[in-house]
């Protein structure tokens, strides 16, 4: 018990520092005074491998081979290229995929693999996903692109009623959709407004059948994408945070490797609080943790990258929270009925007696992403920092 | 300046080989290249569907199964088109195509296992009755959402084409995709035909236009010249055929299959005209929206089974005695499989959690354990578990 009181005492001892920092947050409109909501320095963040020397920090990354500095869209491109080379059953299609894709993720794939394997489709999301289901059912590995996650809804019936239930209803016929992957750029980009910012992952998690994956970095994107295409026996929804396409740059191993699905990664160990997140907000989480640990010396916060949102790695999360006694879940998508609700409820069910504070959910506000307010809607460093203090103080 | 007015265009003609009295009216495609035995087998297959319809409809009325959908009036479309396929061709069905399954070799035992959701059902008792599927016969399991199978079929056809590109020794195969005229109003129909055309997929779309989508008559379903007229807009070779004429359906399907595989492959649209003689399903009383007289007239005037029977009698290969014998023996066989399937245990309760993913997730394992605990705690509330293969034991780790 005394162990769990530690963070609370430490924070109480540093009230002056905390209130000083909180005052900056209220003056977010004055850039010069910002200390928390400053741009993420992707060139320095430890969430990226700036040198192959740190590959040892990520379980599953190959050691000792060659590597190349790639941004996220290049890494997706490299993952697709590797899969197309590895297995001639892999097909790659969607709207505007042939010339390289609107985000350049499929660049030069058609020239290398030909128009039979990499091609454009008519503009029809239900058709793209429907066709992919039929292909996978006949043994192909279709990796399809929905141009923006915001436009996946016409395919919702094919995803929810058809692909998700496919293996189940086929029963002993054995037909299944292994190798089918639906890629879609998701999340805020600063000016995407209503239909270029959405993160609909929790909608896919409510109906089992798909694995839902969100990478945070280029090396992850390649490894998780290759696992989705080449290893997963279940269809995968692969959501790529588009704001990271060019921003996140790191060393990516050149060889074929996969990272395990449904396995979270503890990216920063800590003792007093667990933050669970995935994709883009992880960078904000780490910045907020660094600020909080600096403001309250002695506290340490554990950061977990969920990587696969569903079926999620309950063991890693629950073990962490059982140890720290406090948890915050952070995601961009709206907080109501979001991924955070499921994780918070599971924590509450499974490790209630370890909890020192209510599980905090931090998500986008329960509204739509109006163009003018994106920076106020998604959890920023300030909100995460404030939540860390709130949960530790509880 | 001239606006094209669809009302001024001629309706697409309906191809037929045999008239309603069983007389051959088009000798250019000779059904007699097929052996008499084979034609009799088609007839028996149509009869099997028809007899099973009556028995299962009554069985549902008696509460012995939960649901049923009959195929009355459309047996010719299913059996005739399936007779033109090779076993390796892949089929996607809507739900009113039992004849396709019977023609491809789906046994009465397999049908009854599905209808009774017993442990022998390929779908492991998960689907409503009439949602058949068979890996062996290359028929994907039927799902209730309308038209969703149509773009899937286009994709499957593309995969078959790619298999040949990778390995030219693979025999050429097509996909046959079935749906009703009501389903053709769904967005998935549009998506599927457009993708199949732009990606040159070897597929034959078979639309069963039976005049009704539950209570909605086709006059409320579309304003154009049926479904066939749409094929041309997608750049798809299209034909309309008399669905009550099994010879015409078969010949059209043979030709469609051949064309679908020519050159770089292409899709074909077949609109088979018929009339839904039956109610939509056991949950529907169609006399609430159409006159009984109209239905009776159709039954009397034209029917794929009686039409072929007339032809066979004229040819001297069928008579009243053979008819009686066939009906009696099929009925006996259906009833035997019915009683047998009714007695077979239900699938293990565990199968409820299996196949959602390839492996049961940790979350589902917790739920299995919880369900087991509840059943053990309140055994009287769940006495029906004894009807399931393995009883409560199937929920053990």
XYZ file of C-alpha atoms in Angstrom, chain A residues 78-91 112-113 117 141 222 226-227 229-231 254-258:
29
model
C 8.777 -1.150 -48.784
C 6.504 -3.528 -46.873
C 4.170 -3.861 -49.854
C 7.108 -4.368 -52.223
C 8.577 -7.058 -49.976
C 5.211 -8.857 -49.750
C 4.645 -8.671 -53.525
C 8.117 -10.145 -54.095
C 7.746 -12.798 -51.430
C 4.385 -14.216 -52.536
C 2.935 -14.033 -56.037
C -0.554 -14.359 -54.568
C -0.282 -10.831 -53.140
C -2.349 -8.230 -55.032
C 7.797 -3.607 -60.851
C 4.921 -6.077 -60.521
C -1.069 -7.365 -59.505
C -3.766 -12.136 -50.697
C 6.849 -2.614 -42.319
C 4.268 -8.011 -43.481
C 2.876 -10.001 -40.549
C -0.168 -10.044 -45.242
C 2.105 -13.059 -44.949
C 1.400 -14.566 -41.522
C 16.079 -3.902 -45.323
C 15.349 -7.598 -44.986
C 11.989 -9.303 -44.621
C 10.910 -9.346 -40.979
C 7.613 -9.404 -39.159
